[in-house]
Amino acid sequence: MANDREVLREIWDGKIPICFHLAQEEIMEIQQPDPFYVMVPRLSYFPLVTDKMKRHFLRYISQENADNEMWLDYNGQALKWHYPIGFLYDLFCGNDPQLPWTLTVHFTKFPETVLLHCPNKDVVEAHYMSTVKEADVLKHRGQVMSTMQKKDHNQLWLGLQNDKFDQFWAINRRLMESHGDNEGFKHIPIRIYTDDGISCQRLISPKNNDGSRKTVQQLLSELYPDKPEVKLRTHGVLIPLDTPLQWLSEHMSYPDNFLHICLC
Amino acid sequence: MSSNSLLFSINNEGKVYALSTSGSCWREFMYLGLEFKTLSAVPHFLWAVGGDRQIYLHVHGLEIPIRVKEESYENERWLPLEGFSGRLLPTDRYHFSSQDGTKDRSIDCIRLPSMAWQWEGDWQLELTLDGQPLDHDGWTYAVDFPAQFGTVKQWKSCVRRRKWIRYRKFSAMNSWCAIAPLHKDPTQEPFIDVSIGGNQIPYATPGTLSVWSITAHGRVMYRAGVSTTSPEGLKWINVSIPPNCDIKQISVGPTGLVWALLWTGRAIVRKGINKDCLTGEAWLEVKSPAETKLTSVAVGFNAVWAVSSDSRVWFRKGIEGHAVGHSETAAMGSGWLEINGNMLHISVGINDQVFAIGESNKGVYWRSGITPAELTGKRWRMVQANMQLSRTSSTASIISSTSNPKHHSLSLLNENTVELKTNINLRNSWEESHSAPIENTLPLKPSKELKPKKNVNIENIDLTGKSYETTLKNPRAWSPVRSVGSVVGMEAQPDSDSSVFDVDSGMYFDEEVSQAAWGTCDATWTFIEAGACAIDTIQVPHWFSDSKNVHNSDITAKWRLEILENLKNGNNFNIDLSNFGLAIEEKGWTRSCEARLVGEKKCGEDCILSLYWHAIENSGTLSVFQPDGTIKFILNLEEITSIITSSEPGCPRITLTIPNQSEKFIKIQFISEMEQEEWFSVLIDISSQLNGLSGKPSNSSIWMVTNSGDVLNFDPIVIQSNIDKQGSYVKDYRVFGKDILTGYTNTLYNNFPPGSELKVVGCLDDEINRFHINLQGPEVQKQRHKIETEVLDIPLHFNARFDESTVVCNTKKAGHWDYEERHPLPFRPGHEFTITITCAEKEFIIKINDSQFCTYKHRLSPESITSVLVLGPLKLYTLEYFSRTAIIGPNEMIWRTIGGYLKKVETCQNGIVWGITHDHRAWVYTGGWGGGILKGIGGNEGIHAMTDTQTYCVYENQRWNPLSGYTSTGLPTDRYMWSDVTGKHKRTREHTKLLNCHWHWISEWMVDYNTPGGVDNEGWQYATDFPAPYHGKKVFTDCVRRRRWYRKAQLVTEGPWIRAGSTALLDISLWAHEKTASVWAITMAGEAIYRTGVTNTTPAGLHWEHINSPHSFVSISICNGVIWAVGRKGELFYRESVSEENRGGVNWKLIETPKCALTFNPKAGSGAKLVSLTNNAAWVVLTNGVIAVRTEVSIQQQEGRHWKYLTDCEVPFRHVSCMDHEVWAVQNDGTVHRRLGVTEHNAAGISWQLIHCGPIVHVSARGSNVY
């Protein structure tokens, strides 16, 4: 069970300073808009935290584009809103930290082939809930989510949206419990991404065949037998190789209950 | 972790081990040169068959000794010449008799039942009768024998009697105790199996146990007379078995149900075992599963499990524990069900939990997932507990237990290598003496136990089995009356033998130290016994490899520290973040729901509740709207001083106390329990944040328990730190705009001792004739007109008279004015004024407009001032009250709900808090906050599972009529045919509902055969008419009868409390000195005990020490080395010679009983009910609800000097708690009051002040030390 509150709290409080710039070609006013500075929770999603920023820039763009869907890029790479922000930062700036993280805001030329549309926050919620469900299927064959009530689902989402640790964890701890007598999860919900953002998701058990706890080292030698030097990063931290996977999943999963890990 | 029970096992060497549910390692029983074959246990009682094939009994884990009171009445008759003498008339009773005179109880014939018992002192006379002291001979007098005995000898007193009492104590505690063999030669008919059970036989008297055994000759023996107060029983009784049955194993379930296995692999069941016939009626055969031979069977409450010779596991369907005594099918079940897994041996524990020994690895397995709904469970889990390395040497264990008590098990381990040789020799010598073990162990015993084995008379065996008489041809057969032969080994002291009975999981127990001495060697088990093992399926013990132990190591693991370190670094940015906004704005949030406001008359009004809360601004409101959306009222959340549940079955409710509003509290009924619980925890969370309350409250807190079990805490320190200014405390009464013309009164909470000051600023009207300021005592009811009140004592009356141009100062004593002191008038009409009244040691100093005006010598003690009154045509701007101590009025006392469910709570000055639940179990506060429906409000620190059980009773009433006998049709004037005990309220079994979803039934409705007054076979009690004394035997004049049905319900919740000891308690009292505390308590049996080792770091202490006493008590209080106790009949005692060296004291001494018949209820008795001691007084609540105060109680004068009775309150009191000058009391209506004006010289105080409307059942102010 996820009961190491110190780690959980530290992860929850993780924030990234971000500096938003409006893309030059979209500025319709003579006056240059000020960049928009904001501290963003690592665990959140961009559509949940960009309302204010959007209002800030709307004045400077052509009114015909004002209703267009906003999107973000970093160094020319479009940012997928359905990934947690902290993961996106680790993916693009993990090896080479940039503070504040400078992102460009676009209202035109939506990259249809790269990004999913996100007309409103309900879409984020739907995506988020479906990911949580997927993770629960991996962990408990979906038994926990199906026994929860609608209001529990709501509380989970509102906890995340409003940055309420206790509200969120009151529900999430049930998802992080191991069933079948403390044996750990059925499988670990984990996605490992390479530099280009391509993920690999496999069925990974938290235990070795002999019943002992599987560590990150053992996972790596299982997944990448030919790359001995490979390392994993999440939440801006390199994971020590002897960390047990079960613990990692319980404590360092994103709110969608997946471990989003960058390979480096 | 809520309870500590033991799982027993035998390894392949015949050594007995125990595993505690609160521990994590197998501990070996002290080896006494005897291996064991089989074990059988119920909590505290373990029966075993030794390697010598004799039966042994082990009584353990009882915190207080088993004591039995022997009574004998000495009767005498007055004869004309001789006076009173022991010569009685032939028709009279025996000279020494039982209470009803029917049995001969000659003192010299009352012997110890066996060698396991010891007398505790000699015969003593009982010197009180119903609380009244008797003369030193203890005689009570009556006209004739079956009559009422009185204390005084009268002219018509023809007979007298006195009561002799003597206690005997079971001394073979914590050691193996041999049960005498069936024959003089123990080898003649050895035993092969024994089983104990019967601790939950439906309707049986509490304490009943049943023990069955099998002899090598295949005979089944039942042990008569075994109970918790007679652990060894009286004698073996043969129970006949069907012909051609060779029994090899027997198992007794908690319901008394007996299953036995034959050598052929078949099973037989004893039918008709119930409370009236513990041996049952006949055997029934049960078919084995097809083509298998059963080798081991275990009986539980609703389950029977068996193992067959091919090591398959079988579960017997259809066993119904409640009905086994009457229904054959319930006892036999309906069919076998194969359960996966291969086991060699199986045992069923409490709540039908199942343990077994695996076939492959001989390890112990527990069947997980067994619930009442799913008795077969889910899967087998291996118990992986560390082993205590064997300490096989018997000499070592015996020697060492006399030496250093605490660490000997550790030192033993070190000695092991040295001892090995002797060990072998000893073993050999034991081999030879196998069949006669007892004498050989004796020489090792210390002097106390060195009694020669009693010579036992040869007697004829007592038989009930009919077949026995015909088959038994052995003339040498005998059954000793003194059945317990001797004690093997010495009595192991629970504190010195740290082997099994060490509580290895005390709250603050340092597990690591002890772990060091345990090995992880694999054990091979041959036998497992779970009959005493209570597993909490929600909080499984730390027995399984993947449980908590593993997790703990994660906390200090290098990788975890590395991650944490990096995470922390990652959140430190080396850039200026001041211009970065927050992405998620902190908004206030609201929550609303439909609810219903419940008024005084239980009628409800629908409303909509809406809660608004802003965390950053730390403010919030609770709005109540009418259903159409109009505002009813809005409450500031800061005004709420307490939030308690006040649910009734089906009506989930919360009561909010808002003392500043005109309605002192509001009661809200929610639509669902879930909604109520959520609002409850949200409101408590917000209210605590608003008032800055969190974590462990300070030591000087006041604690209360509401009638719904909520535990409330008021922490004065929090308020003190808020208002402390320059060493004095100010309270500014909000007086602006108040009507002064008819008088404005306000309470001065700290009275007006020297150092206090009152500042009045205001403006006089243009038209003014007189005004006055009174510093006055409490209002009392007028003698004649009870509706009106008046103030009898006014220590300072300050009266400005403009018509006489003078200021008059005076004092009113007991309703009469004293002489006046006059001063010239300094005021002018229409002008502003400032009056400051300061209390000095000897006088009041009065300043007007900042210049000294006059002084006024004290004529009455200024401590008796409880309020201020201003009256006259003027406007008040401010009224300020300065005091040297914190001023805390009831409006400022914020009562925080701490969590947990209790009936009583007691605290002391260093913050140790104990509680008692309805089932009389003791709990200790862990310092946490929350749990249960409060969820993780204060973190999970110190939150443990809590349970409580309550019994619901309904009475079935019937009236006799000439035609149909007793029927449930009563007269029109009668009570309800199904009612509560008073008969005034209708109560039916069907309509008895549980309070909320956290309660569940743990039994069916059952007839209570233990109703006070006695019952007949069907549980009926008879009486001539309804409100009359009931008796158990029907007589001619009886017209009505009733019987009591009961059903038990259990609450499962959590709270910051942990079990302390397993002894059931009635009352408890704590007294702190520095970092330790004295804890005295009264057990269920009325015995006084005290707890050793209670300190700040180990508030649960170590174990109970028992105080011998001839009286039985109901209440106790300790203060500063003085101990008072209240006896069952209302008498008061104090304990003599309690000191640091002799903490138990020497003797109980009777105290003069308070006598106060009351005007409002003269019938009620005036015996004491409970007591609370302060440094100089004892506050006693009498049974009629009056509070009596014993003054001048001190360590030199422990019984005090005078009684004072508080008669200024009409409502009877139910509880009082006091410390120093703080006295808090609960009235019968559930309101809490605090006594004002208690001082060094006036121990009884002046008046009561209402603190909380309740409903409260218990308060403890014994932590207070700041006033």
XYZ file of N, CA and C in Angstrom, chain B residues 640-803:
492
model
N -19.438 27.758 16.104
C -19.755 26.383 16.495
C -18.725 25.905 17.507
N -19.189 25.495 18.684
C -18.224 25.051 19.683
C -18.134 23.535 19.785
N -19.142 22.826 19.297
C -18.973 21.371 19.275
C -19.853 20.766 18.201
N -19.382 19.669 17.672
C -20.098 18.951 16.615
C -20.164 17.503 17.066
N -21.359 17.032 17.346
C -21.461 15.646 17.799
C -22.541 14.930 17.016
N -22.425 13.616 16.950
C -23.480 12.857 16.301
C -24.601 12.645 17.310
N -25.819 12.680 16.813
C -26.953 12.455 17.701
C -27.972 11.597 16.965
N -27.446 10.614 16.237
C -28.309 9.784 15.404
C -29.214 8.903 16.246
N -30.346 8.569 15.645
C -31.165 7.490 16.159
C -31.293 6.505 15.018
N -31.655 5.262 15.305
C -31.711 4.295 14.208
C -32.560 4.826 13.057
N -31.991 4.851 11.890
C -32.716 5.325 10.725
C -32.734 6.829 10.565
N -32.253 7.565 11.558
C -32.241 9.024 11.472
C -30.825 9.536 11.732
N -30.018 9.616 10.706
C -28.650 10.103 10.916
C -28.642 11.597 11.212
N -28.122 11.957 12.350
C -28.184 13.357 12.772
C -26.857 13.866 13.297
N -26.726 15.187 13.251
C -25.585 15.866 13.851
C -26.135 16.992 14.696
N -25.530 17.233 15.841
C -25.916 18.380 16.649
C -24.754 19.357 16.698
N -25.039 20.617 16.343
C -24.030 21.662 16.420
C -24.358 22.543 17.614
N -23.370 22.844 18.423
C -23.588 23.723 19.561
C -23.134 25.124 19.190
N -24.015 26.086 19.374
C -23.700 27.476 19.029
C -24.127 28.358 20.187
N -23.295 28.458 21.216
C -23.719 29.093 22.464
C -24.081 30.568 22.310
N -23.541 31.240 21.292
C -23.823 32.669 21.200
C -25.164 32.980 20.573
N -25.798 31.996 19.993
C -27.086 32.237 19.361
C -28.211 32.017 20.375
N -29.395 32.485 19.992
C -30.500 32.323 20.925
C -30.864 30.840 21.063
N -30.842 30.105 19.938
C -30.977 28.650 20.036
C -29.582 28.107 20.315
N -29.438 27.429 21.425
C -28.087 27.043 21.823
C -27.504 25.944 20.941
N -28.354 25.178 20.314
C -27.823 24.157 19.408
C -28.811 23.905 18.294
N -28.310 23.414 17.180
C -29.206 22.978 16.124
C -28.927 21.516 15.818
N -29.980 20.824 15.497
C -29.877 19.400 15.217
C -30.280 19.200 13.771
N -29.404 18.584 13.014
C -29.667 18.416 11.588
C -29.807 16.936 11.287
N -30.855 16.608 10.571
C -31.020 15.213 10.159
C -30.734 15.113 8.680
N -29.881 14.178 8.317
C -29.479 14.035 6.921
C -30.273 12.925 6.250
N -30.182 12.934 4.931
C -30.961 11.970 4.171
C -30.363 10.579 4.324
N -29.055 10.504 4.288
C -28.442 9.182 4.390
C -27.308 9.227 5.406
N -26.939 8.036 5.870
C -25.818 7.946 6.803
C -24.541 8.458 6.177
N -24.403 8.168 4.889
C -23.172 8.548 4.219
C -23.038 10.061 4.211
N -24.157 10.710 3.890
C -24.151 12.167 3.853
C -23.823 12.726 5.233
N -24.439 12.128 6.251
C -24.198 12.592 7.609
C -22.728 12.455 7.982
N -22.133 11.318 7.628
C -20.737 11.090 7.998
C -19.824 12.061 7.270
N -20.134 12.316 6.023
C -19.282 13.244 5.290
C -19.368 14.646 5.868
N -20.589 15.069 6.149
C -20.731 16.399 6.742
C -20.069 16.456 8.102
N -20.214 15.410 8.843
C -19.619 15.363 10.170
C -18.107 15.556 10.082
N -17.481 14.795 9.195
C -16.020 14.898 9.161
C -15.594 16.214 8.529
N -16.342 16.728 7.549
C -15.986 18.017 6.955
C -16.126 19.131 7.980
N -17.225 19.121 8.710
C -17.441 20.184 9.696
C -16.372 20.154 10.779
N -16.017 18.957 11.211
C -14.996 18.873 12.257
C -13.653 19.328 11.716
N -13.370 18.935 10.497
C -12.113 19.339 9.876
C -12.026 20.862 9.822
N -13.073 21.504 9.305
C -13.040 22.952 9.136
C -13.022 23.647 10.485
N -13.877 23.176 11.377
C -13.942 23.810 12.686
C -12.600 23.743 13.404
N -11.893 22.624 13.255
C -10.592 22.507 13.919
C -9.568 23.423 13.259
N -9.634 23.541 11.947
C -8.709 24.450 11.273
C -8.960 25.889 11.697
N -10.231 26.252 11.779
C -10.580 27.617 12.169
C -10.047 27.942 13.549
N -10.097 26.961 14.420
C -9.697 27.219 15.794
C -8.268 26.793 16.078
N -7.560 26.437 15.032
C -6.153 26.091 15.197
C -5.932 24.846 16.011
N -6.843 23.889 15.919
C -6.695 22.667 16.711
C -6.204 21.539 15.822
N -5.154 20.886 16.238
C -4.735 19.700 15.501
C -3.832 18.891 16.411
N -3.593 17.667 16.009
C -2.669 16.805 16.738
C -3.145 16.483 18.137
N -2.166 16.128 18.971
C -2.483 15.695 20.334
C -2.842 16.897 21.192
N -3.938 16.845 21.880
C -4.279 17.973 22.748
C -3.344 18.041 23.950
N -3.301 19.198 24.587
C -2.366 19.360 25.700
C -2.821 18.533 26.897
N -1.899 18.419 27.854
C -2.152 17.551 29.000
C -3.305 18.041 29.856
N -3.544 19.347 29.845
C -4.546 19.858 30.785
C -5.932 19.902 30.162
N -6.129 19.127 29.109
C -7.429 19.116 28.445
C -8.524 18.531 29.331
N -9.714 18.957 29.044
C -10.892 18.340 29.629
C -11.449 17.373 28.585
N -11.839 16.183 29.008
C -12.370 15.180 28.075
C -13.815 14.858 28.437
N -14.602 14.612 27.391
C -15.996 14.218 27.640
C -16.379 13.108 26.663
N -17.400 12.366 27.032
C -17.944 11.360 26.121
C -19.436 11.643 25.978
N -19.918 11.684 24.755
C -21.344 11.930 24.547
C -22.099 10.620 24.616
N -23.413 10.701 24.625
C -24.165 9.451 24.745
C -24.129 8.657 23.450
N -23.620 9.245 22.378
C -23.430 8.421 21.185
C -21.977 7.971 21.050
N -21.218 8.071 22.122
C -19.881 7.489 22.128
C -18.793 8.391 21.576
N -19.151 9.585 21.083
C -18.111 10.488 20.584
C -17.248 10.970 21.746
N -15.961 11.087 21.489
C -15.049 11.562 22.513
C -14.705 13.013 22.202
N -15.001 13.902 23.145
C -14.748 15.320 22.917
C -13.608 15.785 23.799
N -12.907 16.804 23.291
C -11.766 17.307 24.026
C -11.762 18.818 23.960
N -11.574 19.440 25.109
C -11.401 20.892 25.117
C -10.005 21.181 25.645
N -9.267 21.932 24.880
C -7.869 22.190 25.213
C -7.710 23.657 25.602
N -7.603 23.946 26.902
C -7.539 25.354 27.316
C -6.271 26.057 26.853
N -5.214 25.296 26.593
C -3.932 25.908 26.226
C -4.085 26.735 24.951
N -4.884 26.227 24.023
C -5.018 26.920 22.748
C -5.592 28.307 22.970
N -6.622 28.398 23.800
C -7.214 29.701 24.051
C -6.263 30.565 24.845
N -5.589 29.935 25.803
C -4.668 30.722 26.616
C -3.606 31.398 25.789
N -3.043 30.659 24.857
C -1.966 31.255 24.085
C -2.521 32.369 23.207
N -3.806 32.312 22.891
C -4.374 33.363 22.066
C -4.565 34.654 22.835
N -4.883 34.583 24.091
C -5.313 35.801 24.751
C -4.349 36.263 25.838
N -3.240 35.641 25.957
C -2.288 36.019 27.000
C -1.647 37.372 26.659
N -1.879 38.352 27.489
C -1.275 39.671 27.256
C -0.701 40.192 28.558
N 0.508 40.509 28.586
C 1.203 41.112 29.741
C 0.877 40.398 31.039
N 0.812 39.134 31.001
C 0.656 38.390 32.239
C -0.745 38.434 32.821
N -1.619 39.265 32.301
C -2.980 39.204 32.815
C -3.924 38.985 31.644
N -5.081 38.531 31.944
C -6.014 38.125 30.908
C -7.198 39.070 30.911
N -7.615 39.457 29.737
C -8.701 40.424 29.635
C -9.863 39.785 28.905
N -11.040 40.077 29.383
C -12.213 39.667 28.632
C -13.081 40.902 28.452
N -13.349 41.209 27.201
C -14.168 42.369 26.891
C -15.570 41.857 26.584
N -16.500 42.149 27.490
C -17.873 41.702 27.231
C -18.488 42.612 26.190
N -19.224 42.025 25.295
C -19.879 42.849 24.275
C -21.132 43.447 24.886
N -21.025 44.702 25.296
C -22.135 45.292 26.030
C -22.798 46.409 25.240
N -22.183 46.806 24.115
C -22.723 47.961 23.421
C -24.151 47.686 22.995
N -25.022 48.631 23.332
C -26.407 48.501 22.898
C -27.249 47.595 23.781
N -26.646 47.069 24.854
C -27.433 46.207 25.744
C -28.344 47.063 26.619
N -29.416 46.483 27.006
C -30.369 47.208 27.842
C -29.887 47.183 29.279
N -29.528 48.354 29.784
C -28.980 48.426 31.136
C -30.084 48.778 32.131
N -31.186 49.346 31.585
C -32.235 49.847 32.451
C -32.795 48.738 33.353
N -32.985 47.527 32.766
C -33.510 46.430 33.576
C -32.393 45.565 34.125
N -31.185 45.999 33.945
C -30.068 45.274 34.550
C -29.349 44.402 33.542
N -28.036 44.478 33.571
C -27.224 43.652 32.693
C -26.301 42.812 33.569
N -26.377 41.509 33.416
C -25.568 40.616 34.253
C -24.610 39.836 33.370
N -23.442 39.665 33.855
C -22.563 38.731 33.157
C -21.715 37.958 34.151
N -21.378 36.746 33.751
C -20.649 35.866 34.663
C -19.171 36.240 34.698
N -18.602 36.263 35.876
C -17.154 36.437 36.029
C -16.584 35.034 36.250
N -16.047 34.461 35.164
C -15.732 33.031 35.175
C -14.693 32.648 36.209
N -13.807 33.564 36.522
C -12.745 33.211 37.475
C -13.021 33.785 38.853
N -14.259 34.123 39.109
C -14.623 34.807 40.348
C -13.886 36.153 40.397
N -13.627 36.660 41.613
C -12.995 37.981 41.677
C -11.923 37.980 42.754
N -10.969 37.056 42.649
C -9.941 36.994 43.699
C -9.030 38.210 43.601
N -8.219 38.469 44.652
C -7.272 39.584 44.597
C -6.484 39.545 43.297
N -6.337 40.694 42.672
C -5.660 40.744 41.383
C -6.635 40.940 40.237
N -7.901 40.687 40.495
C -8.888 40.874 39.433
C -9.284 42.343 39.352
N -9.791 42.694 38.201
C -10.178 44.081 37.995
C -11.363 44.122 37.053
N -12.216 45.131 37.292
C -13.359 45.309 36.407
C -13.370 46.765 35.984
N -13.501 46.994 34.672
C -13.492 48.369 34.170
C -14.800 48.608 33.433
N -15.542 49.609 33.896
C -16.834 49.909 33.301
C -16.738 51.289 32.672
N -16.970 51.421 31.368
C -16.968 52.719 30.701
C -18.345 52.913 30.095
N -18.919 54.081 30.318
C -20.244 54.314 29.767
C -20.616 55.779 29.830
N -21.866 56.053 29.554
C -22.350 57.427 29.575
C -23.682 57.445 30.317
N -23.803 58.387 31.282
C -25.032 58.471 32.064
C -26.085 59.215 31.255
N -27.334 58.845 31.468
C -28.417 59.573 30.817
C -28.559 60.959 31.449
N -29.243 61.848 30.737
C -29.468 63.188 31.289
C -30.379 63.106 32.505
N -31.384 62.273 32.369
C -32.315 62.089 33.474
C -31.871 60.857 34.240
N -31.242 61.050 35.357
C -30.799 59.858 36.092
C -31.013 60.075 37.559
N -31.524 59.063 38.204
C -31.776 59.163 39.629
C -30.767 58.302 40.391
N -30.693 57.024 40.006
C -29.752 56.113 40.679
C -29.212 55.114 39.671
N -28.008 54.621 39.901
C -27.575 53.408 39.201
C -26.679 52.638 40.152
N -26.557 51.359 39.921
C -25.639 50.607 40.790
C -24.920 49.488 40.035
N -23.779 49.152 40.587
C -22.988 48.029 40.082
C -22.844 47.040 41.236
N -23.236 45.807 40.991
C -23.111 44.774 42.030
C -22.056 43.764 41.619
N -21.177 43.466 42.529
C -20.338 42.264 42.353
C -20.963 41.233 43.269
N -21.599 40.222 42.658
C -22.504 39.407 43.458
C -22.250 37.898 43.325
N -22.834 37.209 44.249
C -22.747 35.748 44.244
C -23.842 35.149 43.370
N -24.026 33.848 43.456
C -24.984 33.200 42.559
C -26.427 33.490 42.930
N -27.275 33.314 41.944
C -28.699 33.442 42.194
C -29.207 32.141 42.801
N -30.048 32.258 43.773
C -30.644 31.046 44.330
C -32.154 31.208 44.319
N -32.818 30.077 44.380
C -34.267 30.132 44.334
C -34.815 30.648 45.639
N -35.834 31.471 45.535
C -36.457 31.975 46.759
C -37.108 30.831 47.504
N -37.085 30.931 48.806
C -37.632 29.863 49.629
C -39.085 29.574 49.299
N -39.864 30.634 49.171
C -41.294 30.456 48.978
C -41.630 30.239 47.507
N -41.229 31.200 46.683
C -41.636 31.172 45.280
C -40.515 30.569 44.462
N -40.736 29.378 44.063
C -39.631 28.649 43.439
C -39.296 29.174 42.045
N -40.243 29.927 41.450
C -39.985 30.397 40.099
C -38.977 31.545 40.132
N -39.092 32.350 41.180
C -38.217 33.521 41.218
C -36.900 33.171 41.868
N -35.899 33.946 41.480
C -34.600 33.722 42.105
C -34.161 35.030 42.731
N -33.267 34.948 43.632
C -32.714 36.161 44.220
C -31.245 35.931 44.538
N -30.576 37.040 44.718
C -29.168 36.946 45.058
C -29.044 37.225 46.545
N -28.462 36.286 47.244
C -28.395 36.435 48.695
C -27.115 37.134 49.145
N -26.055 36.956 48.387
C -24.773 37.520 48.812
C -24.274 38.502 47.756
N -24.067 39.753 48.188
C -23.467 40.737 47.285
C -22.254 41.315 48.013
N -21.074 40.836 47.751
C -19.896 41.345 48.475
C -19.671 42.845 48.229
N -19.971 43.338 47.026
C -19.822 44.780 46.820
C -21.027 45.317 46.069
N -21.704 46.243 46.723
C -22.824 46.935 46.098
C -22.391 48.392 45.980
N -22.251 48.901 44.735
C -21.788 50.264 44.508
C -22.971 51.020 43.930
N -23.529 51.963 44.704
C -24.785 52.597 44.334
C -24.607 54.114 44.285
N -24.780 54.677 43.078
C -24.705 56.143 42.952
C -26.116 56.695 43.024
N -26.335 57.585 44.008
C -27.691 58.154 44.208
C -27.605 59.646 43.922
N -28.198 60.046 42.782
C -28.117 61.458 42.398
C -29.066 62.305 43.238
N -30.177 61.714 43.709
C -31.089 62.484 44.557
C -30.462 62.796 45.898
